[in-house]
XYZ file of C-alpha atoms in Angstrom:
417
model
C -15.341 -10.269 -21.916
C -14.868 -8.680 -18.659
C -15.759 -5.205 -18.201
C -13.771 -4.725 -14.465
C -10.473 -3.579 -14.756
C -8.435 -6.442 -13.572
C -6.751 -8.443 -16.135
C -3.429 -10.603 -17.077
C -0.075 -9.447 -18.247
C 3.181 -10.111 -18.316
C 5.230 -10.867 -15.565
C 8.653 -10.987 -14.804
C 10.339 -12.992 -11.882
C 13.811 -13.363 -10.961
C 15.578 -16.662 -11.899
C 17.361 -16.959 -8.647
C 18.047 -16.110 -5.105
C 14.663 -14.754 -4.335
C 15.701 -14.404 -0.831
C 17.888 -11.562 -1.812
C 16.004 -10.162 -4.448
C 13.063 -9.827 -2.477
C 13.055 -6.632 0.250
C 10.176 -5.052 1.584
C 8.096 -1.838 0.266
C 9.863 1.367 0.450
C 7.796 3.285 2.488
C 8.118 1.026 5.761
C 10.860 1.644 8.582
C 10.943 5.066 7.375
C 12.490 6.166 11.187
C 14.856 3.216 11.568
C 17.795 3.415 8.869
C 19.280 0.788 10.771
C 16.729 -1.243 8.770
C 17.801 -0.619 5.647
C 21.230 -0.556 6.243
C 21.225 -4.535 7.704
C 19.059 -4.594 3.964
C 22.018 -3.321 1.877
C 24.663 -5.586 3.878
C 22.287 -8.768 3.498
C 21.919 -7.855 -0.237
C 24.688 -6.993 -1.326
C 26.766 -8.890 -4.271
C 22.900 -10.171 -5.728
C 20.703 -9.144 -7.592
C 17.844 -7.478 -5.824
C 15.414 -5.584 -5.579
C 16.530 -2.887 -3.005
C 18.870 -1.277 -6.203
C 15.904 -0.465 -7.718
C 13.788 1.266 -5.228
C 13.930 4.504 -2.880
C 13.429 3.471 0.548
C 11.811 6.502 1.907
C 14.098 6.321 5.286
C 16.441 8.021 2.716
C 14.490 10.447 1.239
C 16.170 13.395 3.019
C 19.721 12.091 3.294
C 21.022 11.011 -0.401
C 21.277 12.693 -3.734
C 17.928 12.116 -5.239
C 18.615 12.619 -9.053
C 21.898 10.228 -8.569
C 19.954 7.760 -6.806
C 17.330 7.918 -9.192
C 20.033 7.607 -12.358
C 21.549 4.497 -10.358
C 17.845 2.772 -10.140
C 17.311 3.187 -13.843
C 20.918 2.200 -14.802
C 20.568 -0.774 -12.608
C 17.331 -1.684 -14.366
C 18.903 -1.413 -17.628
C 21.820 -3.669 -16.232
C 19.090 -5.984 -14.819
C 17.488 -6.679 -18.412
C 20.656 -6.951 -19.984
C 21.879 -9.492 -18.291
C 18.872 -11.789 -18.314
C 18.245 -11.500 -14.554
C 14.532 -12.581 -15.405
C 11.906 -14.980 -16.492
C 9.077 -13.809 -18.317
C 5.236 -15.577 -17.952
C 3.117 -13.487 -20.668
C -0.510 -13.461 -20.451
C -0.364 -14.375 -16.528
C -1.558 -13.924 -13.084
C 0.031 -15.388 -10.135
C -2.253 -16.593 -7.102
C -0.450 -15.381 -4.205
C 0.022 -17.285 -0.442
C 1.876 -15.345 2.016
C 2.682 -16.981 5.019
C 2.771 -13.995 7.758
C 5.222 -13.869 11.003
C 2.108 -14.999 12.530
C 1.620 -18.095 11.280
C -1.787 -16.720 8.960
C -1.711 -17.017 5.452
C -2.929 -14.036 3.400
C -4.003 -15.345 0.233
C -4.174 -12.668 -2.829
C -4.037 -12.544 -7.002
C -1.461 -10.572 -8.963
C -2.542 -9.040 -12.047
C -2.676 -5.751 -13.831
C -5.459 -2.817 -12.724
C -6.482 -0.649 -15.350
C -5.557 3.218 -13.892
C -8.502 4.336 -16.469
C -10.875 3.322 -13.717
C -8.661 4.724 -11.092
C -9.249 8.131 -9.273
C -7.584 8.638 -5.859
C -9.462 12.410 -5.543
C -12.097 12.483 -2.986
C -15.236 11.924 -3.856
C -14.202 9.718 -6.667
C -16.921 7.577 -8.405
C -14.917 5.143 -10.086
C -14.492 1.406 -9.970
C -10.848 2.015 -7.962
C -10.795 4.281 -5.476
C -7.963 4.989 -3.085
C -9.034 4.679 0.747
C -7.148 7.302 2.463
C -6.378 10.827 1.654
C -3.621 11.321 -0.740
C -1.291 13.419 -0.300
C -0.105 15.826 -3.156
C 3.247 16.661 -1.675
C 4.049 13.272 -1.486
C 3.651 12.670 -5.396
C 6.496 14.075 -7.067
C 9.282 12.493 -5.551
C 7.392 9.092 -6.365
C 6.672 10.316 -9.933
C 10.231 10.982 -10.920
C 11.124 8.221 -9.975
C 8.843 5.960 -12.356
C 8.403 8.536 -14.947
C 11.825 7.101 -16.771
C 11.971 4.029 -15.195
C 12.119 0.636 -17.107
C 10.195 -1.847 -14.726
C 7.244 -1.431 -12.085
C 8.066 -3.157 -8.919
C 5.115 -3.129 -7.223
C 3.711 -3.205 -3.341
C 0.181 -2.057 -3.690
C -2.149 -4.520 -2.301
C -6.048 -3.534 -3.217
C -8.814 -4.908 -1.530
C -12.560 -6.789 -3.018
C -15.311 -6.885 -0.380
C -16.104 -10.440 -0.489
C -17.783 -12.225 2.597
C -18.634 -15.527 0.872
C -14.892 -15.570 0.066
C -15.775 -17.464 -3.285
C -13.189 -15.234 -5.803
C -9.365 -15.531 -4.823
C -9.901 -18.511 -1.535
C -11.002 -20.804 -4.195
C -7.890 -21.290 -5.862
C -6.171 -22.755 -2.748
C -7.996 -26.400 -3.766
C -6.533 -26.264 -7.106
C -3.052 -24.825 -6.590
C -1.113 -28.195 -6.465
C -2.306 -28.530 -10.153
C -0.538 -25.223 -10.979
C 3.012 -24.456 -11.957
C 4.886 -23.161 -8.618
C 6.516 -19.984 -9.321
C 7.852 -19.649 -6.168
C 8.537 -20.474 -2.449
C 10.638 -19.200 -0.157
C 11.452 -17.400 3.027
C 11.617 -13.795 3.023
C 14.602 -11.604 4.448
C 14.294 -9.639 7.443
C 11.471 -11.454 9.301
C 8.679 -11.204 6.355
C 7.644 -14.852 6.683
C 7.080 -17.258 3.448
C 6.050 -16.433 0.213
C 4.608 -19.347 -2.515
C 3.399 -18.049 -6.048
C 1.498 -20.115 -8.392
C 0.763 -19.462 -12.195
C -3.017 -19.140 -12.582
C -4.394 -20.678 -15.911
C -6.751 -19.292 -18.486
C -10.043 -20.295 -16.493
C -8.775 -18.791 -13.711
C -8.433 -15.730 -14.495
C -12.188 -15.568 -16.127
C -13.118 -16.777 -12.767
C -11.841 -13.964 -10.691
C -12.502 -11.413 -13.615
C -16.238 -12.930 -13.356
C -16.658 -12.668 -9.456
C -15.516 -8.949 -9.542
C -17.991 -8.432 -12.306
C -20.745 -9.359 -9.875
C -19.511 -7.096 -7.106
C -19.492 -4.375 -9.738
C -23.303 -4.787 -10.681
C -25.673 -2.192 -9.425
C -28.146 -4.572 -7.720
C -25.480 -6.512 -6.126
C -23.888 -3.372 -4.976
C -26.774 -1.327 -4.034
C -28.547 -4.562 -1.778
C -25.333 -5.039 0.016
C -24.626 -2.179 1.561
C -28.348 -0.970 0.951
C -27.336 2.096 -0.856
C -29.195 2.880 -3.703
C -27.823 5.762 -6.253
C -24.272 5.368 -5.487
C -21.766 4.757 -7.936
C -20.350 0.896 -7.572
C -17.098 0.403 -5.060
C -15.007 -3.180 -6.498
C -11.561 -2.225 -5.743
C -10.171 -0.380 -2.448
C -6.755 0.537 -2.625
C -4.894 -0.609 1.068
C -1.546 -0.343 0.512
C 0.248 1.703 -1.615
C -1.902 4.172 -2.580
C 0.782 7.355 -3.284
C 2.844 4.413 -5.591
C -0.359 3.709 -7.353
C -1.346 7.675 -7.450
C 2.498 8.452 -8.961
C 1.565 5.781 -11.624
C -1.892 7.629 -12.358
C 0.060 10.740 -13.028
C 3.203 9.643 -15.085
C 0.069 7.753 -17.604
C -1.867 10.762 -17.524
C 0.770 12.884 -18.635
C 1.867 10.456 -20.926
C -2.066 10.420 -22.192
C -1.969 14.184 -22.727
C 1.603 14.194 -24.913
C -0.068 11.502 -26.897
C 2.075 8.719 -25.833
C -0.038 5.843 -25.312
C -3.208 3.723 -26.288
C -5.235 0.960 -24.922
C -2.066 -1.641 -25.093
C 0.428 0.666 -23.652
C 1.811 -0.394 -20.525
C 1.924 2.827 -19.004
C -2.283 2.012 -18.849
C -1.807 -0.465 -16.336
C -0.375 -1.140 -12.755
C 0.608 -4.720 -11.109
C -1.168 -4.811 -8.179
C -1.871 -7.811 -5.927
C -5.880 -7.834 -4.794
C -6.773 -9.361 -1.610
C -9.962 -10.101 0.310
C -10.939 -7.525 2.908
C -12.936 -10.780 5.012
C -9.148 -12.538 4.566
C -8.765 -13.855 8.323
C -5.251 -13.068 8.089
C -6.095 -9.270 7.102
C -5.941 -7.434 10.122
C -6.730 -3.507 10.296
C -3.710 -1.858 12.640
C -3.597 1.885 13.503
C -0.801 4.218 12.425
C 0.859 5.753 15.105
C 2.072 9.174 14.791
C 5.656 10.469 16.169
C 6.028 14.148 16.247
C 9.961 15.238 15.965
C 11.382 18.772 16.496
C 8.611 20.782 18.468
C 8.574 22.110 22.428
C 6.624 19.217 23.608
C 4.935 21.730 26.563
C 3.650 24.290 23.801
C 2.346 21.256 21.741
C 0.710 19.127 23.712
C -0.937 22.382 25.255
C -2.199 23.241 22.378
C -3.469 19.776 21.669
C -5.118 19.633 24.724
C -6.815 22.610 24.340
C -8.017 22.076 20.395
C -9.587 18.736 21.676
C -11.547 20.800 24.533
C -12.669 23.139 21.597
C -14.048 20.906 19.053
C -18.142 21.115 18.483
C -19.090 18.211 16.526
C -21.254 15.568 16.903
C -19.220 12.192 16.529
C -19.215 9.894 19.718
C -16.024 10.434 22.302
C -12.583 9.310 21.301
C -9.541 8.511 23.372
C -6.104 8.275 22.045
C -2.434 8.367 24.054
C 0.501 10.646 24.465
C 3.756 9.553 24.926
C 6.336 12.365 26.199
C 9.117 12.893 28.352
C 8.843 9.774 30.188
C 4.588 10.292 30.964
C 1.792 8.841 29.279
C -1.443 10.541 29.007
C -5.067 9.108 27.671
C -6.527 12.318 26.004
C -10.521 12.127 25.516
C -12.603 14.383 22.845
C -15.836 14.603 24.167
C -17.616 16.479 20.788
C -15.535 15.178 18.192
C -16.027 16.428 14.427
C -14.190 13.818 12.847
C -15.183 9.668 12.728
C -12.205 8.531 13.935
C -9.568 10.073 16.226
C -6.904 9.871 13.627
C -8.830 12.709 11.727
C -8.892 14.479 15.002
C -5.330 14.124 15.424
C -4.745 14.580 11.831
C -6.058 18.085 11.507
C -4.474 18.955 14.579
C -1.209 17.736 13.856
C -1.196 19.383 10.007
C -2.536 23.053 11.510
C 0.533 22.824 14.338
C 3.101 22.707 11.609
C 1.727 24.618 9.446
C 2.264 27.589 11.989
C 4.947 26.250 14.682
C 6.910 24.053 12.725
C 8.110 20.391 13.536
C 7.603 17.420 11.615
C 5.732 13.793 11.657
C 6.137 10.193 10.895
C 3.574 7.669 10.849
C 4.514 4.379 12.764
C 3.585 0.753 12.466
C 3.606 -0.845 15.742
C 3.249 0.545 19.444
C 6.920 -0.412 20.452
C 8.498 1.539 18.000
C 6.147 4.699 18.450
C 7.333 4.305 22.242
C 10.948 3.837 21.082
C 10.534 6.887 19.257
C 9.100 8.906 21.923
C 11.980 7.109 24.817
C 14.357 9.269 22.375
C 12.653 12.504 22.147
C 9.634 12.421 19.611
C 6.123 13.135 21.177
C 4.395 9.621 20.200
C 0.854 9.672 19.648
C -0.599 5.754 20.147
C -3.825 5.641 18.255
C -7.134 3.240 18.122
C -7.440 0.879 14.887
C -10.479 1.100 13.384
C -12.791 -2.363 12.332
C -12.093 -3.194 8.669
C -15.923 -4.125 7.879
C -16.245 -0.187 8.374
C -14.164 0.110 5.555
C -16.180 -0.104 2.275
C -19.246 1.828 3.708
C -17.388 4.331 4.916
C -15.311 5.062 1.637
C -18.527 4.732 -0.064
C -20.305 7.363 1.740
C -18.115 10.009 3.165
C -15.062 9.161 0.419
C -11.415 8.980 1.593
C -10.478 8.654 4.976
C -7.603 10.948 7.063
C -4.204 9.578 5.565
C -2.745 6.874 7.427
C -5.756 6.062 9.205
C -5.176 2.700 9.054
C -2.522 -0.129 8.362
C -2.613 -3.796 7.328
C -0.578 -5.810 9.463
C 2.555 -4.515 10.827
C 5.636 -3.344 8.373
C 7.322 -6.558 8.335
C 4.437 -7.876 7.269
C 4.076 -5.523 4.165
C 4.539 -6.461 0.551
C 7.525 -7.471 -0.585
C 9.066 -6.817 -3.963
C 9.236 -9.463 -6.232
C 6.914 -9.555 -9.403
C 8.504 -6.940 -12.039
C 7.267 -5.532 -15.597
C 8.330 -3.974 -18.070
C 6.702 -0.421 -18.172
C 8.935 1.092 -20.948
């Protein structure tokens, strides 16, 4: 029996019109409602998806505990009337075809959040990859505490090189039942789903086994005396975080054992050496401060710092002028802790408020209609694992996988009630 915790379930997929069930994760376009609102009209009259999630664009603008009531009514309504098929005992291997043309290949299944601890300095099997944010928690907890199904659009990444655990199962998938296949909405590309069998799912529960042994773990990244890393959460971290707390809370009322599904998350796991996977940076776009006084003062705390990292460089966009901004003595890695801290400790005292953009065009956008846009550098993705490893979670939003359109889609449900 496998001892990593990655295993089958049950899985529910929509019957029909998968092109309108199917919208992408909530926390993407979060500064273009326009988005979501072409979403609703595209939607609307089907089944889909986008009734039963938040999109975070709307955080601040609609009744939260009605729109919460309305996502667990429609759920209710959803089950009712039979909207879905059922696979027990499955995982799904997973091609996405991206608006590039690259396929990103991945396995859905359920991760056990026993092994899961998003805190930094974590030594578990599944550790989160970026700072998590407290703050951002409860919103995402109330709305799954009382919910009936787990949509899910974390994506969690294996360090595999040899690419022997998931790319294998792209020689045997015409011998598999198709699930799905079909175009997504808004520009997402093509989606194809396949039902994995029994072997299958030992194989991939095998391969991570290996990455989880000590000698396999300690000669590859030659660290020795350091808790093993298998599963790096990308994508998705805060939904995976708000599904830690609503089990553990459930765990401490008594409400659940080893087979409840409160246990588990679906999660699709991808490999980090995926060609396809590309690291992008997360722009920031700073609303609702004097843009002299800030970038000032962001010019001078970048003159101040005393560390010992190498140089960074990173962009400002504001009031029609673009400026390259170099820390010589940097404390911080990467300049998106650098501009991190300094963002956090200029609202904290002046005020203001940020966003964190996918894509350059829309960060200028932003900034063309008042925001101060902050361009940043990606980082390379085989830093990834060694870095989490040694110094634990890096700045939030450091990094981004592919561009938002190119971002998990809901599609796979369960039942988590």
């Amino acid at each position: 029996m496998s001892g990593v915790p990655f295993c089958p379930g049950e899985i529910l997929i929509p019957k029909e019109h998968l092109e309108k069930w199917s919208v992408v994760a909530c926390d993407q376009f979060t500064s273009q409602p326009d988005y979501w609102k072409a979403v609703e009209q595209d939607v609307e009259g089907y089944p889909s998806s986008y009734n039963l999630i938040f999109p975070e664009a709307y955080l601040d603008t609609v009744d939260f505990d009605e729109k919460v009531k309305s996502i667990n009514n429609t759920m209710k309504q959803y089950l009712r009337e039979g909207v879905f098929q059922a696979y027990r005992n499955s995982m799904v291997y997973v091609e996405r075809t991206l608006k590039s043309g690259k396929i990103r290949r991945g396995v859905l299944g359920l991760l056990d959040l026993e092994e899961y601890d998003y805190k930094k300095g974590s030594r578990s099997l599944v550790r989160a990859t970026e700072a998590t944010v407290e703050d951002r928690l409860p919103p995402r907890v109330r709305i799954r505490e009382n919910a009936f199904l787990e949509l899910p659009h974390v994506l969690v990444l294996i360090d595999d090189p040899e690419k022997k655990i998931i790319e294998q199962f792209e020689d045997v998938k015409a011998d598999r039942e198709k699930l799905y296949d079909f175009d997504l909405n808004m520009d997402g590309g093509h989606i194809t789903g396949y039902r994995m069998k029994g072997p299958d799912y030992m194989k991939v529960m095998h391969g991570c086994d290996e990455l989880a042994k000590m000698e396999n773990f300690s000669a590859k990244y030659n660290l020795f005396g350091r808790a093993p890393l298998v599963f790096a959460v990308g994508d998705g971290n805060h939904s995976l975080a708000a599904a830690k707390a609503c089990y553990e809370e459930k765990k401490r009322l008594g409400m659940v054992d080893r087979m409840s599904p409160a246990r588990y998350a679906l999660v699709e796991v991808c490999n980090l050496h995926e060609d396809s996977l590309e690291f992008e940076a997360i722009h920031r776009a700073v609303f609702d401060v004097d843009h002299k006084k800030f970038l000032s003062a962001l010019q001078s705390f970048c003159e101040a710092q005393e560390g010992r990292q190498e140089a960074q460089t990173f962009t400002v966009l504001a009031d029609g002028k673009e400026e390259t901004i170099t820390v010589e003595h940097p404390k911080h890695t990467l300049a998106v802790g650098t501009v991190q801290d300094f963002i956090d400790q200029y609202i904290a005292v002046n005020g203001g408020r940020v966003d964190y953009i996918h894509g350059q065009d829309v960060t200028r956008d932003l900034a063309a209609k008042g925001a101060v846009g902050i361009l940043l550098p990606p980082m390379a993705k085989d830093q990834l694992f060694p870095t989490v490893i040694q110094e634990g979670a890096l700045p939030r939003k450091t990094f981004s996988m592919g561009e938002a359109s190119d971002k998990r889609y809901y599609l796979e449900c369960r039942k988590i009630r």
